[in-house]
Coordinates of C-alpha atoms and ligand atoms in Angstrom, one line a residue:
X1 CA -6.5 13.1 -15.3
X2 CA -7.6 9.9 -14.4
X3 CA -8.5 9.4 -10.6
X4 CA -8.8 5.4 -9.5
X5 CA -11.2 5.3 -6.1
X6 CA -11.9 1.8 -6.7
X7 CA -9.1 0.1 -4.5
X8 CA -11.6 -2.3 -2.8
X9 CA -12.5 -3.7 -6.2
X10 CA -8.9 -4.3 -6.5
X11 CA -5.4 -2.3 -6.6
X12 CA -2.4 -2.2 -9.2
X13 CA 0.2 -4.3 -8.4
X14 CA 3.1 -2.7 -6.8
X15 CA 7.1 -2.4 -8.7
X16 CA 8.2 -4.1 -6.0
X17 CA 6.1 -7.0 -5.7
X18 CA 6.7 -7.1 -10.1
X19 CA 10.4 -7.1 -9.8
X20 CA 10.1 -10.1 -7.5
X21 CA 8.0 -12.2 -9.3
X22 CA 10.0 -11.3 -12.7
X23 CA 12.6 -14.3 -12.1
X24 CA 9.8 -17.3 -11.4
X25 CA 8.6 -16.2 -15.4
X26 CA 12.2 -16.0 -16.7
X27 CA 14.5 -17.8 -14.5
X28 CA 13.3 -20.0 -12.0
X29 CA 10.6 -21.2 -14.0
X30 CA 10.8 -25.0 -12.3
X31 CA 7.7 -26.8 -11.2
X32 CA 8.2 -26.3 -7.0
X33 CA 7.3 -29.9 -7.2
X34 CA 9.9 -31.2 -9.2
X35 CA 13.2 -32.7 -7.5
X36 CA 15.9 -31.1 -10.0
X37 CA 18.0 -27.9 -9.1
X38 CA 15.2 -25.8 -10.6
X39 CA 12.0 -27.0 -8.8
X40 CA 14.5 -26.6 -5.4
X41 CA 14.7 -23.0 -6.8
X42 CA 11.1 -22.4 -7.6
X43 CA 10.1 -23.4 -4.1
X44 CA 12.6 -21.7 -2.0
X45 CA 11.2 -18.7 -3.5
X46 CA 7.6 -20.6 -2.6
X47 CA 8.6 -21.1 1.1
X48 CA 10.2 -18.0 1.4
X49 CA 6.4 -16.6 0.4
X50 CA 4.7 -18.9 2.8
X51 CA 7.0 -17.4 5.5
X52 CA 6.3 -13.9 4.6
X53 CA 1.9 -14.6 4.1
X54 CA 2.5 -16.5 7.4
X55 CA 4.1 -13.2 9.4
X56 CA 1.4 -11.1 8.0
X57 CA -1.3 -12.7 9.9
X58 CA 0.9 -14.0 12.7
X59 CA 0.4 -17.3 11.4
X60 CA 2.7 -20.5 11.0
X61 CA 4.3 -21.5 8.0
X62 CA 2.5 -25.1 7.8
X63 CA -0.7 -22.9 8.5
X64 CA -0.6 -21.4 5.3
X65 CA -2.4 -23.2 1.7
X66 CA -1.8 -21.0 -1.3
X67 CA -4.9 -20.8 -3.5
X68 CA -6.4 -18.8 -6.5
X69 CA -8.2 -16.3 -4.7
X70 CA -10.3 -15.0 -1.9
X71 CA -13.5 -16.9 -3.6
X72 CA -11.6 -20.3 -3.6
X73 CA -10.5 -19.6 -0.2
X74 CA -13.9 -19.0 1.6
X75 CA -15.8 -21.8 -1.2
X76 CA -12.7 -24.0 0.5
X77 CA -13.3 -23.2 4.1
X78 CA -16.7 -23.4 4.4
X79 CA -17.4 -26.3 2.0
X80 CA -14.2 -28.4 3.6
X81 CA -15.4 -27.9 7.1
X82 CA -19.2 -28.9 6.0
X83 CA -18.2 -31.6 4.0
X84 CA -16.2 -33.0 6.7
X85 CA -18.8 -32.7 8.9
X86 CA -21.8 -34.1 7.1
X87 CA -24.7 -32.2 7.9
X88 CA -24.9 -29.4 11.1
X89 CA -25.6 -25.8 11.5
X90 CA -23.8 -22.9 10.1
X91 CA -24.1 -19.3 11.3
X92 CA -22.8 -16.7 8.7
X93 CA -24.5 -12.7 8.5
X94 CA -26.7 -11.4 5.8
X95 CA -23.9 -9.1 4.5
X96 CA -20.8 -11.3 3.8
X97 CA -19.1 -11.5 0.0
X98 CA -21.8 -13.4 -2.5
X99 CA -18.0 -15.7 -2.1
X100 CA -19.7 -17.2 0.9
X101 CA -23.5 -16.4 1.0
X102 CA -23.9 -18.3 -2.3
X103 CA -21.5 -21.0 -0.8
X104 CA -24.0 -21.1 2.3
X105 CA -26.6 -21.4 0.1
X106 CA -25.5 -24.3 -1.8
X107 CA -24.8 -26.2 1.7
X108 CA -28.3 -25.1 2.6
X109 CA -29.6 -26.8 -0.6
X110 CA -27.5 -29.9 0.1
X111 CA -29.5 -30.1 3.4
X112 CA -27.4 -28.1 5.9
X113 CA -29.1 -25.2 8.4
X114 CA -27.9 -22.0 7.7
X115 CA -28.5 -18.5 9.8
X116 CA -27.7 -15.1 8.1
X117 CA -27.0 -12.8 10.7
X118 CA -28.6 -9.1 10.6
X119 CA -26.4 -6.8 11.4
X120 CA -27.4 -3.0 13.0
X121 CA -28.3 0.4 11.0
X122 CA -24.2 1.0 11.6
X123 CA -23.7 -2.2 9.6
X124 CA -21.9 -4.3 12.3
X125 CA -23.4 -7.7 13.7
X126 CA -23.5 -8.2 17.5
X127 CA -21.1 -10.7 19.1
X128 CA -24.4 -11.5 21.0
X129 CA -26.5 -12.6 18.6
X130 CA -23.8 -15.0 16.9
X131 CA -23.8 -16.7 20.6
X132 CA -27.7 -16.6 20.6
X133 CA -27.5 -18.5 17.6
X134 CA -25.6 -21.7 18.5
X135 CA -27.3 -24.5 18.4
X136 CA -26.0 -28.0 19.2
X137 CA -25.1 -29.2 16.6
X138 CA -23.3 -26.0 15.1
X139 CA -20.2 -26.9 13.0
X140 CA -18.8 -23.4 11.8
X141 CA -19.0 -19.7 12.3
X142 CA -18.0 -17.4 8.8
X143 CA -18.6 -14.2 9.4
X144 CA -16.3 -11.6 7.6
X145 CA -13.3 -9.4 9.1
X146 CA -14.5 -6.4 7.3
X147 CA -17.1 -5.7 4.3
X148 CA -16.2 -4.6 1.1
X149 CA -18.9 -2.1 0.5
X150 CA -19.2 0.3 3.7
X151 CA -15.5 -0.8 5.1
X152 CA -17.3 -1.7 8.8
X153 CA -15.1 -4.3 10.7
X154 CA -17.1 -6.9 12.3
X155 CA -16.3 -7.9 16.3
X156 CA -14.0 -10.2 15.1
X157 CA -11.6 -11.0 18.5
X158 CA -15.2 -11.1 20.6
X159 CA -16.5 -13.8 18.2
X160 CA -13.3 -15.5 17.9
X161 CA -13.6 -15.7 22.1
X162 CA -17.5 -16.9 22.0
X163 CA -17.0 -19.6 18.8
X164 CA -14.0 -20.8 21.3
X165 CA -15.5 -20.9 24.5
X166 CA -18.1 -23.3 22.3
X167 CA -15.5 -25.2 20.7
X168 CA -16.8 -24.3 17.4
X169 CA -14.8 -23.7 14.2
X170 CA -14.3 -20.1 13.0
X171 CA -13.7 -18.7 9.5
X172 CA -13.2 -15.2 8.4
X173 CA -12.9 -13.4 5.3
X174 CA -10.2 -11.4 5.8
X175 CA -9.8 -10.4 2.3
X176 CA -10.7 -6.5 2.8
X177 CA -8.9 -6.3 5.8
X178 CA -5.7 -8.2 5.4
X179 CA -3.0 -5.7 4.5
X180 CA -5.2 -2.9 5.6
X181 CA -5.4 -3.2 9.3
X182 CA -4.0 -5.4 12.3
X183 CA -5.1 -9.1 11.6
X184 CA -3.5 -11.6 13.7
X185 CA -5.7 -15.2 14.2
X186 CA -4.3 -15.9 17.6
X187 CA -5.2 -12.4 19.4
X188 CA -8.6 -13.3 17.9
X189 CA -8.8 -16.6 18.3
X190 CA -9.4 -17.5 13.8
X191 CA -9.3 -21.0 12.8
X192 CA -10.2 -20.4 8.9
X193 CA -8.9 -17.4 7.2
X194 CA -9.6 -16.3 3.4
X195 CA -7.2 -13.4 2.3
X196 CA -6.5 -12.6 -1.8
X197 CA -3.4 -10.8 -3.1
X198 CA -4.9 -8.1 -5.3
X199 CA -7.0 -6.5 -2.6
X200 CA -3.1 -5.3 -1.5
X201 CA -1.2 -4.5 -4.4
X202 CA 0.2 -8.0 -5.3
X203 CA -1.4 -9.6 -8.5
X204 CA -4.6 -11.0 -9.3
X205 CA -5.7 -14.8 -9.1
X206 CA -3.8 -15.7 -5.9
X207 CA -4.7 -16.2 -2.3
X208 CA -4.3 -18.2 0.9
X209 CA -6.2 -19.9 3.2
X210 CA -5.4 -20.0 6.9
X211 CA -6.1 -23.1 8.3
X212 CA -5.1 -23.5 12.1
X213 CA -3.0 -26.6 13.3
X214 CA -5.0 -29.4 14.1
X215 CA -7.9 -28.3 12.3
X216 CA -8.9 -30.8 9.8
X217 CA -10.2 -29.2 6.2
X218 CA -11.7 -31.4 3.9
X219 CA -9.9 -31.6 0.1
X220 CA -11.2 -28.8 -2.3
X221 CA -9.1 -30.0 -5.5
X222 CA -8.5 -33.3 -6.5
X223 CA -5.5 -34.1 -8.1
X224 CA -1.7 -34.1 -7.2
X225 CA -0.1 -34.3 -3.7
X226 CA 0.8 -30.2 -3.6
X227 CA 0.1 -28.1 -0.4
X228 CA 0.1 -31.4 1.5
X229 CA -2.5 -33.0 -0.9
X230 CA -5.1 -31.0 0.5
X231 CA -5.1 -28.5 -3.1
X232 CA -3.9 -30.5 -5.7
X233 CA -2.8 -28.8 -9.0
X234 CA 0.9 -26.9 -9.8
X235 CA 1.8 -24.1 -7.8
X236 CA 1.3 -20.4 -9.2
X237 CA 4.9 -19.7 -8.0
X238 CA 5.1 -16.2 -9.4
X239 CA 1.2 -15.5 -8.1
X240 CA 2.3 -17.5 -4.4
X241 CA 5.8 -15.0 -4.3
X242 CA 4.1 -12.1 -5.4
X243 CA 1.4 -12.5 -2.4
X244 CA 4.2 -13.0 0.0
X245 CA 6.0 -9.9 -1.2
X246 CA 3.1 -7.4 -1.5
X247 CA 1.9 -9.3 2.1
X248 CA 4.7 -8.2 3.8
X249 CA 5.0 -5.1 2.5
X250 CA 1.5 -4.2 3.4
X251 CA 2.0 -5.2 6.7
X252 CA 5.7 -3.2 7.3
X253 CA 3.6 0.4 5.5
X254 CA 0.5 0.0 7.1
X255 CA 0.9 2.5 9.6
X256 CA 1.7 5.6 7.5
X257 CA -0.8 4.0 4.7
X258 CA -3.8 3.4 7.1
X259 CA -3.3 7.5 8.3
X260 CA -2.9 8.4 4.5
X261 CA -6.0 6.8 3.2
X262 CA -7.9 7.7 7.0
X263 CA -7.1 11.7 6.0
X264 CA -8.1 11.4 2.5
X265 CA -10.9 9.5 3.3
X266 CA -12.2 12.3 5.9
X267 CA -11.7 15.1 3.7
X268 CA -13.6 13.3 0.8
X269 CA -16.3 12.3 3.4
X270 CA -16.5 15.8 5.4
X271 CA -16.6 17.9 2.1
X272 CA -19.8 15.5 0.4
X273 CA -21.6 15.6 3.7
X274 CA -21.7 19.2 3.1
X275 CA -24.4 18.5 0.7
X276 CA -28.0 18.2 1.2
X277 CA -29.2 15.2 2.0
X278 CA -25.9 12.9 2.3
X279 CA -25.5 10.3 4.8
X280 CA -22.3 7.8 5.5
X281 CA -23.5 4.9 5.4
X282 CA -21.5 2.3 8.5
X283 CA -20.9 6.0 10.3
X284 CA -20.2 5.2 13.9
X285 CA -18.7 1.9 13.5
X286 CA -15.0 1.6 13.2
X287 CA -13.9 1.1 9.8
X288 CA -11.1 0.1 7.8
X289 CA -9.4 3.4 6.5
X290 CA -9.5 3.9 2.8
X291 CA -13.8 3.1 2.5
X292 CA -16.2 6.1 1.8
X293 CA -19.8 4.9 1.2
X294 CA -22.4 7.8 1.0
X295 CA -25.6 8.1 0.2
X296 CA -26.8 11.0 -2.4
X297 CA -30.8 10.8 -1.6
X298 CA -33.0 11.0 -4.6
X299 CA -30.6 10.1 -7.4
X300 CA -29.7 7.1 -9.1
X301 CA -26.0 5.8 -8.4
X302 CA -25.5 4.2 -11.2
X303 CA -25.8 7.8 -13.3
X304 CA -23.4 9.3 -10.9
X305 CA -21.0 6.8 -11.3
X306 CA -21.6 7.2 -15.3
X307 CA -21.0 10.8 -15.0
X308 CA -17.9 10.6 -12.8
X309 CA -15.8 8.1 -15.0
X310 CA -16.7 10.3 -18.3
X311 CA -14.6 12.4 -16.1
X312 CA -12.0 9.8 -15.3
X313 CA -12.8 9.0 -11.8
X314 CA -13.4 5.3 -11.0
X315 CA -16.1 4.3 -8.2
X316 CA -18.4 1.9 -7.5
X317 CA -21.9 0.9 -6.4
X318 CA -23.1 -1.9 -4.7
X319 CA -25.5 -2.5 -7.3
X320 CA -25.8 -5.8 -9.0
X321 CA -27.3 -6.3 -12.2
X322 CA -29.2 -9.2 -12.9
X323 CA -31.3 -9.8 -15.6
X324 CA -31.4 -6.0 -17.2
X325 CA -32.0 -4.5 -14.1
X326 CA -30.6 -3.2 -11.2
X327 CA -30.7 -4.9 -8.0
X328 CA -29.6 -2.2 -4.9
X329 CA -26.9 -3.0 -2.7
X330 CA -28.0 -6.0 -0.3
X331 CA -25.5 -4.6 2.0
X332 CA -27.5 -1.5 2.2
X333 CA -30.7 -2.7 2.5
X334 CA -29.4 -5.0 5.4
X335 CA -28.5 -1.8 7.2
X336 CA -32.2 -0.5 7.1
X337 CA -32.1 1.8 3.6
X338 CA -34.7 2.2 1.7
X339 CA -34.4 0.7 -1.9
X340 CA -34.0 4.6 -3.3
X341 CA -31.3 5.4 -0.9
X342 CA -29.3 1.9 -1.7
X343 CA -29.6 3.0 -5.0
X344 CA -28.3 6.0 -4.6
X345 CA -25.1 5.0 -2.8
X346 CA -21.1 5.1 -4.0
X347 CA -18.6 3.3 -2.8
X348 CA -15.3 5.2 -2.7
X349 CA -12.2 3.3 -2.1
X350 CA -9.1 5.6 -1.8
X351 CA -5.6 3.7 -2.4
X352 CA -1.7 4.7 -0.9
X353 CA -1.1 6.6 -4.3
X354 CA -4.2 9.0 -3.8
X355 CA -3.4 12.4 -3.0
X356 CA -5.2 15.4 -1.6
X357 CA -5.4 17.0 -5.3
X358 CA -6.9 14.0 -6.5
X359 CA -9.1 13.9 -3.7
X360 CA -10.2 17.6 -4.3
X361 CA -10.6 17.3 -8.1
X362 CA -13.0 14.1 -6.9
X363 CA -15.0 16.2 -4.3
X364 CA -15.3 18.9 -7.0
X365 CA -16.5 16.5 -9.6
X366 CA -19.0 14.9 -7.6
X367 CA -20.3 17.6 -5.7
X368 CA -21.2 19.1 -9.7
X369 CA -22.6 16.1 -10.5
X370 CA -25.0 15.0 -7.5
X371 CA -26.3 18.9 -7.5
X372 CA -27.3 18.3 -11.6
X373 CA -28.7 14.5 -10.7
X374 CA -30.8 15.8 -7.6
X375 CA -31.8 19.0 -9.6
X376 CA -32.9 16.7 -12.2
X377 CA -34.4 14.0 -9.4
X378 CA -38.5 13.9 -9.3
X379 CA -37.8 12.5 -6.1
X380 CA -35.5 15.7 -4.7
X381 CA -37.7 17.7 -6.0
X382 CA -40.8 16.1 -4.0
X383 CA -38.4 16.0 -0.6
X384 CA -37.6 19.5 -1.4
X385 CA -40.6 20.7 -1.4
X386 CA -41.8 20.3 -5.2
X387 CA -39.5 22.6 -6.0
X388 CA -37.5 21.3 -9.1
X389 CA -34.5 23.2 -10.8
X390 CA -33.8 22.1 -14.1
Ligands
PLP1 N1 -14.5 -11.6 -0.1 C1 -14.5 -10.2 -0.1 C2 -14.9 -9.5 1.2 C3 -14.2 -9.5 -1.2 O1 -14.2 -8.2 -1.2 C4 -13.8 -10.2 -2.4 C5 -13.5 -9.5 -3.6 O2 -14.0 -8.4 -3.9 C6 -13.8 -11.6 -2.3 C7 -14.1 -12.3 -1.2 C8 -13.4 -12.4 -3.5 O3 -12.0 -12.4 -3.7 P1 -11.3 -12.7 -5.1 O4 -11.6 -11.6 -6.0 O5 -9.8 -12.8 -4.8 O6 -11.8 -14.0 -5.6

């Protein structure tokens, strides 16, 4: 049996959303640029998505860019609102996507200030340390809608009202939370947002960025006049209709998905906190429904997850390799864990087609296989009181 609890890494596409994005492959295959019968075709099907990504965020239509992805999206908004600019301040948090912390980083190198934002042991940042941290000559706020790893939304509508009230541009990256709870940029007062199809069961490569009307974004892509010659290059008309499908029907399920996911996710959570020395890691924040992140002290994540997918289950870690070795979840350690604990965290991310036998075979699974790792754990074994089973 195979058990996929990866949904934040990404999600299948849905039937649905296929069968509508069939016909732009076949049928209406036009360029949505040309001015014969079958570009018309290809982007009435185009506007008809723009419409639907538009609702889903209670957006306008002209608000709307398609793009390749949530990376493109956040790389556009920041870079197109610093660009613009020239120089200035940015204020971002130390636990965004590397989508915009490396793109702060480049700015940074190009001469801009940047601050990174901590954010609390529950893994949320205070509304009142963003306002602390405007300076004059601020130009943009980024700070994300929710984070991939622990699921914790961010203050999002009391940021929104503080980057207002200081007339200052605000981006978020939406992409975890778009499709999986509320989002609506004029209840929170969003300028810039980044969302990205396949983080809601529409296909991979596409996305859209919000940009508010009368906001000015700088060009990302150079190159033909599409999306009103602000992203040059042909449209991805099945990508952009697929989005607009699985968008709206994200947004019309959400209800009885969000409660789905929220029960499986409690049962799975409840069940491993059973075991010694667990913690859920962004517990006491409110977070988006389908994200369990625990930590199994005195084991190694990475062997867990090894363990669980000879089995056929699918999770993840926040663990980044780089260069041979394992680098432990930044996320994490911006929450105040230690590097072993970091290291010994999984990130569950339950989907609308889990079910409570899956979720049951999974707690069974993992239960067998943190009580072998943190048998086998030196460290257990010195928290436990030198006592090691083998
Ligand atoms: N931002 C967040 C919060 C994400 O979780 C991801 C993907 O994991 C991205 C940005 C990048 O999106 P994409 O994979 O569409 O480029």
């Amino acid at each position: 049996m195979q058990i996929y609890l990866d949904h934040a890494a990404t999600t299948y596409t849905d039937k649905r959303v296929l069968e509508v994005m069939r016909p732009l492959f076949e049928e209406t295959y036009g360029n949505a640029s040309s001015l014969h019968g079958f570009g018309r075709a290809a982007e009435k099907a185009v506007m008809k998505a723009r419409e639907q990504t538009a609702a889903a965020i209670g957006a306008k239509t002209e608000e709307i860019y398609f793009t390749s992805g949530g990376t493109e999206s956040d790389n556009w908004a920041i870079k197109g609102i610093a660009e613009l600019a020239g120089k200035g301040h940015i204020i971002t948090t130390s636990v965004e996507h590397h989508a915009v912390l490396d793109t702060c980083d480049y700015l940074k190198s190009r001469g801009f200030d940047v601050t990174f934002l901590p954010v609390d042991e529950t893994g949320r940042v205070s509304a009142n340390s963003v306002e602390e941290a405007i300076q004059p000559d601020t130009i943009l706020i980024s700070i994300m809608f929710a984070n991939n790893e622990t699921g914790v939304l961010m203050p999002i509508a009391e940021i929104g009202k503080i980057a207002r009230e200081h007339d200052i541009l605000f981006h978020t990256d939406a992409v975890q939370a778009v499709g999986h709870v509320p989002v609506d940029v004029n209840e929170t007062d969003i300028d810039l947002l980044s969302m990205s199809a396949h983080k809601f069961y529409g296909p991979k490569g596409v996305g859209a960025l919000y940009v508010r009307q009368g906001v000015t974004i700088g060009r990302f892509m150079h190159g033909g006049a599409q999306e009103r010659s602000v992203r040059a290059g042909t449209l991805n008309t099945p990508g952009i209709v697929g989005l607009g499908a699985a968008a709206q029907l994200a947004v019309d399920t959400m209800t009885e998905n969000a409660r789905h996911e929220r029960m499986l996710a409690n049962r799975l959570t409840e069940s491993l906190l059973a075991l010694p020395e667990t913690r859920l890691n962004g517990a006491g924040a409110e977070r988006l429904p389908g994200h369990v992140n625990v930590t199994f002290s005195g084991i190694e994540a990475e062997a867990l997850l090894t363990f669980l997918d000879l089995e056929g289950i699918a999770v993840s870690t926040g663990s980044a390799c780089s260069s041979g070795s394992l680098k432990p979840s930044y996320v994490l350690r911006a929450m105040g864990l230690s590097i072993e604990d970091a290291r010994g965290s999984l990130r569950m991310s339950i989907g609308r087609e889990n079910n409570v036998e899956q979720i049951d075979i999974a707690i069974q699974k993992i239960k067998a296989a943190v009580e072998r790792l943190q048998a086998l754990s030196p460290l257990f074994a010195q928290r436990r009181g030198g006592k090691k089973h083998v």
